[in-house]
Short mmCIF file of C-alpha atoms in Angstrom, two decimals:
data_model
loop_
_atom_site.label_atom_id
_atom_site.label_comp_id
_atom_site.label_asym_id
_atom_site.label_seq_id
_atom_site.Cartn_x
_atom_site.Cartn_y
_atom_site.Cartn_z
CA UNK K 1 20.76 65.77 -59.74
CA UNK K 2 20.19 62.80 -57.36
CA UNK K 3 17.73 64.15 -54.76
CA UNK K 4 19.75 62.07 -51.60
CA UNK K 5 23.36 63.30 -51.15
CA UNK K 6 25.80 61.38 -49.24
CA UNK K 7 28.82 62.81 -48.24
CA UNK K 8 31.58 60.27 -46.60
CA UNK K 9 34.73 60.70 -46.04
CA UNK K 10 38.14 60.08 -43.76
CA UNK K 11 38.20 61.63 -40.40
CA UNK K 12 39.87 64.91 -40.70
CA UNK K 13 39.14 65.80 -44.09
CA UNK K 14 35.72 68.09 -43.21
CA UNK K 15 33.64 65.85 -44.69
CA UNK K 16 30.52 67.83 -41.91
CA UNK K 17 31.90 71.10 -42.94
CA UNK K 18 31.77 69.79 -47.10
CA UNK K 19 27.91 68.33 -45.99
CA UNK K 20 27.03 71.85 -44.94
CA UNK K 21 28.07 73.65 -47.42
CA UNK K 22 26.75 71.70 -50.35
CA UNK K 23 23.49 71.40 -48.67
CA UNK K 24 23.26 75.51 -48.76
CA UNK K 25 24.79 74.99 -52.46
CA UNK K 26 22.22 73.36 -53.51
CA UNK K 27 19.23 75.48 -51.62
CA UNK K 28 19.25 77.70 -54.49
CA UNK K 29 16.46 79.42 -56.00
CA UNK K 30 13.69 79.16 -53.33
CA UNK K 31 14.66 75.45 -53.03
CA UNK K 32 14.79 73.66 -49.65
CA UNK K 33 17.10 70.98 -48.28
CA UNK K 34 17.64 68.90 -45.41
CA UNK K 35 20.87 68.54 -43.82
CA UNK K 36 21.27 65.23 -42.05
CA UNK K 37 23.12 64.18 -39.01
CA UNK K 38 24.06 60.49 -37.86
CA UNK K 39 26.37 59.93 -35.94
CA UNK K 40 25.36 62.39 -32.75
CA UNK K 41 28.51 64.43 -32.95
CA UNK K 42 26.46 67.75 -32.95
CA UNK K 43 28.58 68.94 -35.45
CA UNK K 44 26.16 70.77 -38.21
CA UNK K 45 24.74 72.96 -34.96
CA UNK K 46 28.76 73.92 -34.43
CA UNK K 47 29.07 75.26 -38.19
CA UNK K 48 25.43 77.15 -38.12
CA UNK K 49 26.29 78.60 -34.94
CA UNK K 50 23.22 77.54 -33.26
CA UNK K 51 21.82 75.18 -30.16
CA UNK K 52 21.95 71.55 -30.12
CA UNK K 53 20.24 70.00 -32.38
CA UNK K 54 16.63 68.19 -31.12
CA UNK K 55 15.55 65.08 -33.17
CA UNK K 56 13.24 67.21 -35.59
CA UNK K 57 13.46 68.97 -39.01
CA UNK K 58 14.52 72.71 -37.84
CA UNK K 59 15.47 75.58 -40.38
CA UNK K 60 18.95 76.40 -40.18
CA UNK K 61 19.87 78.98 -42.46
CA UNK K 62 18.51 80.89 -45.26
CA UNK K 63 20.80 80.38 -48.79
CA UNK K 64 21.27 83.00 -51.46
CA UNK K 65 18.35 83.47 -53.34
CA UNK K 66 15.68 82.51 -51.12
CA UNK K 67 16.65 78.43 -50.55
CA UNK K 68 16.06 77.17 -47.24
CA UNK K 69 18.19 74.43 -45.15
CA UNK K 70 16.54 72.51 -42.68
CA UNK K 71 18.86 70.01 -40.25
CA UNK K 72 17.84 67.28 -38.33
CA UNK K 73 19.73 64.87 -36.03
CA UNK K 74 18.95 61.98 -35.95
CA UNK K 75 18.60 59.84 -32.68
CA UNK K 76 18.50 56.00 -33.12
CA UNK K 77 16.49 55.60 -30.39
CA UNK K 78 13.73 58.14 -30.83
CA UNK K 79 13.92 56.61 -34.36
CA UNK K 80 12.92 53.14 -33.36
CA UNK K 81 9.85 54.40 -31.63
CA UNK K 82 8.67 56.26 -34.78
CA UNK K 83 9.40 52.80 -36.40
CA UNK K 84 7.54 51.05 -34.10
CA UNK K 85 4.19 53.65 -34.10
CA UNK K 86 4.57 53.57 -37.79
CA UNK K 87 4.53 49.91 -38.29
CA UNK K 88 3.08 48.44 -35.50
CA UNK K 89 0.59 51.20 -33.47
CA UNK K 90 2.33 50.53 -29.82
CA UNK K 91 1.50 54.77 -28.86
CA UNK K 92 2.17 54.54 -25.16
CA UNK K 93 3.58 50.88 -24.98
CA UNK K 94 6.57 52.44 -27.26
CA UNK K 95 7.13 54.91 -24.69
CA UNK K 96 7.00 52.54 -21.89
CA UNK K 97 9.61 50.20 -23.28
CA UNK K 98 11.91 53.64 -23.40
CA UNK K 99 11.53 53.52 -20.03
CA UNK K 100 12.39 50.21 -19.02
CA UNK K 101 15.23 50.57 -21.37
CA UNK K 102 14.32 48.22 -23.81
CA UNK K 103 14.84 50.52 -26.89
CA UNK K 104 18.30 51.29 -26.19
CA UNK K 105 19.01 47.96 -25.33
CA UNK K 106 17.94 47.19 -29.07
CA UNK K 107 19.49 50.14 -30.71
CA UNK K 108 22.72 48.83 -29.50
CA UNK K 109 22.52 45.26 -29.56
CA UNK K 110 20.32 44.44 -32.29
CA UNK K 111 23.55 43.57 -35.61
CA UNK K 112 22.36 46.82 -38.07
CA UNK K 113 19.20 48.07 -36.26
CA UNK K 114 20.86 50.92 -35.25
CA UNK K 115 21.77 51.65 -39.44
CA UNK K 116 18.36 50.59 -40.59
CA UNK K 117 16.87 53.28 -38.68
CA UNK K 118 19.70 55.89 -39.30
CA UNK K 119 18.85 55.09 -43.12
CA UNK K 120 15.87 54.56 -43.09
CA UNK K 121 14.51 58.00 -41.22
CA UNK K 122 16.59 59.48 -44.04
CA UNK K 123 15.15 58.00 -47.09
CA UNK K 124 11.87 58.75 -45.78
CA UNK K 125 12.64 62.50 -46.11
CA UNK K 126 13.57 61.88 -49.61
CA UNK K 127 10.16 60.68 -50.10
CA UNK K 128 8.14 62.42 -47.89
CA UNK K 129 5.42 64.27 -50.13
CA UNK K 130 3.39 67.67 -49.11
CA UNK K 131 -0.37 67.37 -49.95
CA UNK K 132 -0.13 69.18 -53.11
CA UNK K 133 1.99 66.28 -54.50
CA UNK K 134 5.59 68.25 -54.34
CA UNK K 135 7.94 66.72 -52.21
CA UNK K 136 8.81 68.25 -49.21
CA UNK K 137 12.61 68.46 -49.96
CA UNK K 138 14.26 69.25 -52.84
CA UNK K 139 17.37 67.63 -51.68
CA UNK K 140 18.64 65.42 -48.83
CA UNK K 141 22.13 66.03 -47.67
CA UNK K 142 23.10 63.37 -45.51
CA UNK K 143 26.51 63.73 -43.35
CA UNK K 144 27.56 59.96 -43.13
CA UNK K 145 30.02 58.06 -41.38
CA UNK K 146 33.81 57.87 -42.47
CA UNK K 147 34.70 56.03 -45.62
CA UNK K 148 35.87 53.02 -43.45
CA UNK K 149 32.54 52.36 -42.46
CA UNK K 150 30.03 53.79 -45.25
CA UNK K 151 29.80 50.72 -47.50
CA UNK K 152 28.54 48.51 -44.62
CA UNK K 153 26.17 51.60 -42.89
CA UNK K 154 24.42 51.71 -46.51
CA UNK K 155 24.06 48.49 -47.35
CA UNK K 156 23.37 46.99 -43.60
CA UNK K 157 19.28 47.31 -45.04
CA UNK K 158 20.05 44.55 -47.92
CA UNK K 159 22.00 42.52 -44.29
CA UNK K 160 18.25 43.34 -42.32
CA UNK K 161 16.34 41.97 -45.66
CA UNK K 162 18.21 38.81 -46.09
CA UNK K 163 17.36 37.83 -42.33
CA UNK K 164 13.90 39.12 -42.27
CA UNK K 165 12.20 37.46 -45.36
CA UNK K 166 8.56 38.82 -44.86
CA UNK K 167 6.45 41.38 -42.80
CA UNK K 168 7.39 45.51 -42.13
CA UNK K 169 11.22 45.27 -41.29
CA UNK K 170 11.74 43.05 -44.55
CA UNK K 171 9.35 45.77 -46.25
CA UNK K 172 11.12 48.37 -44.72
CA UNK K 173 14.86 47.50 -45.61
CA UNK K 174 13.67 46.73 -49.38
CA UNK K 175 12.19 50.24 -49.71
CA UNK K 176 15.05 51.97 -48.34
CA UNK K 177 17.65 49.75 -50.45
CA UNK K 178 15.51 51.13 -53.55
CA UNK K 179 16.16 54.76 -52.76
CA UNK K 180 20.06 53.94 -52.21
CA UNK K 181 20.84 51.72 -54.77
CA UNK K 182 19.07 54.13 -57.43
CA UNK K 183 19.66 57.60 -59.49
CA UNK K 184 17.91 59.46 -56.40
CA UNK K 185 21.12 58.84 -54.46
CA UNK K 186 24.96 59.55 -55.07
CA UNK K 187 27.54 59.06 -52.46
CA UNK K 188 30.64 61.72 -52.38
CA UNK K 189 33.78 61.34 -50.91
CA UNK K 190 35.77 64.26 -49.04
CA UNK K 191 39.61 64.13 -49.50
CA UNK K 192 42.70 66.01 -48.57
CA UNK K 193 45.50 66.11 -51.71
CA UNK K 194 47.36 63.48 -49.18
CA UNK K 195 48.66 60.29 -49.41
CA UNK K 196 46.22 58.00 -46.69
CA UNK K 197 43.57 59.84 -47.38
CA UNK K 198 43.45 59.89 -51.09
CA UNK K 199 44.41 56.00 -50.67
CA UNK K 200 41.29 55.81 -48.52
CA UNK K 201 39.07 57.53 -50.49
CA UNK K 202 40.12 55.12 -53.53
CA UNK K 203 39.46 51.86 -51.50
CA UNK K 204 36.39 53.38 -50.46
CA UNK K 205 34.74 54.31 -53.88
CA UNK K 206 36.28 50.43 -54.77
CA UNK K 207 33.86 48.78 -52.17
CA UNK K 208 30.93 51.31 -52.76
CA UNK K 209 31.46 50.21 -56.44
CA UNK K 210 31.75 46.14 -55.39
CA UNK K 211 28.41 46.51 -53.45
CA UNK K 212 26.71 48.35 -56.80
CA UNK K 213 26.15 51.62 -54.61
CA UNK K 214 26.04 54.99 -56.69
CA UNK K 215 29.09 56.88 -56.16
CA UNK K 216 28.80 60.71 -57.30
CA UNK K 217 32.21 63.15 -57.06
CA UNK K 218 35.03 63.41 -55.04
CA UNK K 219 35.59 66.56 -52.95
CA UNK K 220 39.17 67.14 -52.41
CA UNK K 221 38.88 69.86 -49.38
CA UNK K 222 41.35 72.16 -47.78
CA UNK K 223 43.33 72.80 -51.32
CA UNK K 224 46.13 75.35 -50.56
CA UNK K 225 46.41 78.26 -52.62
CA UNK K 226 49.71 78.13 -55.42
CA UNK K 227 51.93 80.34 -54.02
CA UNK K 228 54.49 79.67 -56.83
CA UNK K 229 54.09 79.37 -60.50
CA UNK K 230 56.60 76.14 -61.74
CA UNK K 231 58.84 78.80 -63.46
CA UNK K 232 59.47 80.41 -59.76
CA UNK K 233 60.54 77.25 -58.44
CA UNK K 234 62.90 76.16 -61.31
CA UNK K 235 64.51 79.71 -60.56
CA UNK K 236 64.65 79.12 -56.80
CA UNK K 237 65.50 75.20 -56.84
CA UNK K 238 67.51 75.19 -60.08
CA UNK K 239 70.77 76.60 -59.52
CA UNK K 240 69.78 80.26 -59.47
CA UNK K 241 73.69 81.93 -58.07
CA UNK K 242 72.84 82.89 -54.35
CA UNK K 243 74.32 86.32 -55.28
CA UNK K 244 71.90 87.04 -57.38
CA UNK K 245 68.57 86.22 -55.20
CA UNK K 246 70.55 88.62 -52.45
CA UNK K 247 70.33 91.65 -55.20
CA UNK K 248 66.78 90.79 -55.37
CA UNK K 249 66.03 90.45 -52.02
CA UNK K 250 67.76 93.91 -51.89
CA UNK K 251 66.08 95.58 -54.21
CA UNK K 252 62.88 95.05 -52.53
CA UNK K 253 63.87 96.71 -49.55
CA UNK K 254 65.17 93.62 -47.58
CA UNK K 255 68.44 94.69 -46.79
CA UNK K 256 71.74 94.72 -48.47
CA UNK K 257 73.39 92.06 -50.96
CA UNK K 258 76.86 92.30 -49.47
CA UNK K 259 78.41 89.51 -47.83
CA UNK K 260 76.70 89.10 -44.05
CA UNK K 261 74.00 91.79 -44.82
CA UNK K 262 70.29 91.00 -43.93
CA UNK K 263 69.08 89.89 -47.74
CA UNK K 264 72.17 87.47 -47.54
CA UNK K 265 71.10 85.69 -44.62
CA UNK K 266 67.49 85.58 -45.84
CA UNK K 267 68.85 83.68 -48.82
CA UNK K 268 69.22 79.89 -46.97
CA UNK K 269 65.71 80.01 -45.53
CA UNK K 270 64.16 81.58 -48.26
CA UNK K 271 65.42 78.35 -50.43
CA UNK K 272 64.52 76.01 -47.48
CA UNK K 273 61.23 76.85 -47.77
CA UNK K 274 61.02 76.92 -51.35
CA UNK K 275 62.02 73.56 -51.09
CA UNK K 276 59.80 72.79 -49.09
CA UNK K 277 56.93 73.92 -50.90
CA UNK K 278 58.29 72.22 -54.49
CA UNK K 279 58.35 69.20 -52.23
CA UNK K 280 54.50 69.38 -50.76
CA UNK K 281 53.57 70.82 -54.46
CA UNK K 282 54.41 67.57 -56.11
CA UNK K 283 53.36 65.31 -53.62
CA UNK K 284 49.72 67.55 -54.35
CA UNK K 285 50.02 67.08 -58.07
CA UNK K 286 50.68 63.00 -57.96
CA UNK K 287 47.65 62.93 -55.42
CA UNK K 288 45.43 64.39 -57.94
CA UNK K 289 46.72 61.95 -60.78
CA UNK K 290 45.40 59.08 -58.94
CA UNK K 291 42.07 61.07 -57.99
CA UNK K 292 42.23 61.81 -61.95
CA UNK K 293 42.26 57.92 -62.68
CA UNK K 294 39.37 57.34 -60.33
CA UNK K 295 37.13 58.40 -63.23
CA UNK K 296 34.51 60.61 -61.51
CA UNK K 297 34.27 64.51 -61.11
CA UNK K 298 36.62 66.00 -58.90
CA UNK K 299 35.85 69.14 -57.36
CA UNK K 300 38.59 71.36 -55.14
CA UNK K 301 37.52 73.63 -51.91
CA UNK K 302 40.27 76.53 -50.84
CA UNK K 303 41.28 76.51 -47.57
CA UNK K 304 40.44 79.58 -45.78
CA UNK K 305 43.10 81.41 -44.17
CA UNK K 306 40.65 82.71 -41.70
CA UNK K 307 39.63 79.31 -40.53
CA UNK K 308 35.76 77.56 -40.96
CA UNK K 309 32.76 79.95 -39.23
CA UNK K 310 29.87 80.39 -40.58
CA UNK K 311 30.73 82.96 -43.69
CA UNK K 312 33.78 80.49 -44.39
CA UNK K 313 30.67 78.30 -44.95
CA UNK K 314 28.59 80.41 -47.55
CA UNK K 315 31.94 80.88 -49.06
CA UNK K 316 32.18 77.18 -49.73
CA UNK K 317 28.57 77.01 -50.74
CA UNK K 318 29.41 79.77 -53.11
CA UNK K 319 32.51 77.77 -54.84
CA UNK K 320 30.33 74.96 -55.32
CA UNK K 321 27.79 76.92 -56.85
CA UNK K 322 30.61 77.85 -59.18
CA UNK K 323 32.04 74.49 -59.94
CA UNK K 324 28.28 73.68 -61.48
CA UNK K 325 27.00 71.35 -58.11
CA UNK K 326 24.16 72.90 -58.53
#
């Protein structure tokens, strides 16, 4: 199991709420992850159900069995200045250039700074050792940007390398390139069984691919539940005599079956909607076909009646745990 998990995806399909829940997946057995956050949304404090999150490693929730999830947002410009201490010792000079606006001025300006350090801060978890030698995560969970954007956010460090040819930044970008190019990391991809973003997620694991980054599974998220065996719908869209789905309709207590009684008129939007669904079934079904030909594992999450909170989330957690994520 690769010990950095990416999880991209299009906007829409949950890829946050797919981050979450596979970091508390994989927080089994006394084990401890961190759950990362990039792009400033706040969105992993929405699904815990806690405060905003501060830019440091704070324990979330506690999984099944013991596990532990720590989350952390991470703030590009608080970043820098840990960059900067690290590398270069400014302490209070760091602080002043804060002030005079200096570091946002390069978070924003400066082509992929703003990636190196979003990257960067999260490979160094994946490192990061205690003193007794074990690492201090388990597993990274990183929620990243949308699959439009992922293939230049990871590999903006091998952009920062190319320009810088020696000293800590070229040091830097090579060392975090390692971790993300290698078996520690795997990038997933969270899908709906829909046309664009199914299309999108295929382009997407295409240029992940083209830049030799490690793509892992593809989530396909939101998966309604069959409400009709193929059987049912050859009975309902096959020429089944009207009269006779009246007399059933009837005999389960909806009404009559004569001509102008209630299970009568029931029988036109019954079949509309049965239509319907054999329509959105076999769009569904060609949509995983082409996820089939993408050649990695596919993995389906229900979508809960009751909407996402936070026991929709252990839910998830637990249907990964099922599917063998962890």
């Amino acid at each position: 199991m690769s010990r950095l998990q990416v999880v991209s995806g299009k906007g829409g399909t949950g890829k946050t709420t797919v981050a979450a829940a596979l970091a508390l997946a994989l927080a089994t057995e006394g084990k401890r992850t961190l759950l990362v956050e990039v792009e400033g949304r706040q969105g992993i404090a929405q699904l815990f159900e806690t405060e905003a999150l501060p830019y440091e490693e704070r324990k979330i929730a506690v999984a099944p069995g013991g596990g532990e999830v720590y989350a952390l947002a991470i703030d590009p410009e608080l970043a820098l200045l840990d960059y900067l201490q690290m590398f270069y010792k400014l302490g209070g000079a760091g602080r002043a250039l804060k002030k005079l606006g200096a570091i946002d001025f390069a978070t924003t300006v400066a082509p992929g700074l703003r990636d190196v350090l979003l990257t960067g801060k999260a490979c160094e978890a994946v490192r990061r050792k205690e003193k007794s030698g074990r690492y201090t995560y388990d597993c990274v969970v990183m929620d990243a940007p949308p699959t439009g954007r992922i293939t230049r956010f990871l590999n903006v460090n091998d952009e920062v390398a190319g320009l810088a040819k020696i000293g800590p930044i070229h040091n830097q970008a090579q060392a975090v390139m390692r971790v993300l190019k290698s078996p520690e990391t795997a990038v997933h991809l969270v899908t709906l069984l829909e046309e664009m973003p199914v299309q999108e997620t295929a382009d997407g694991i295409a240029e992940l691919r083209a830049a030799k980054l490690p793509v892992g599974r593809v989530m396909v998220n939101m998966v309604r539940p069959a409400l009709l065996d193929e059987a049912a719908l050859e009975l309902g869209l096959g020429g089944t005599p009207r009269t006779a789905i009246a007399k059933s309709l009837s005999a389960a207590g909806l009404g009559g079956a004569r001509r102008g009684g209630v299970a009568e008129r029931l029988v036109d939007p019954l079949l509309e909607q049965a239509a319907e669904y054999a329509e959105r079934y076999a769009l569904e079904g060609s949509q995983r076909s082409v996820l089939g030909d993408l050649g990695l594992p596919l993995h389906e999450l229900p979508l809960l009646a009751g909407g996402m909170d936070l026991a929709g989330l252990y839910e998830l957690a637990t249907e990964l745990r099922k599917q063998g994520i962890a």
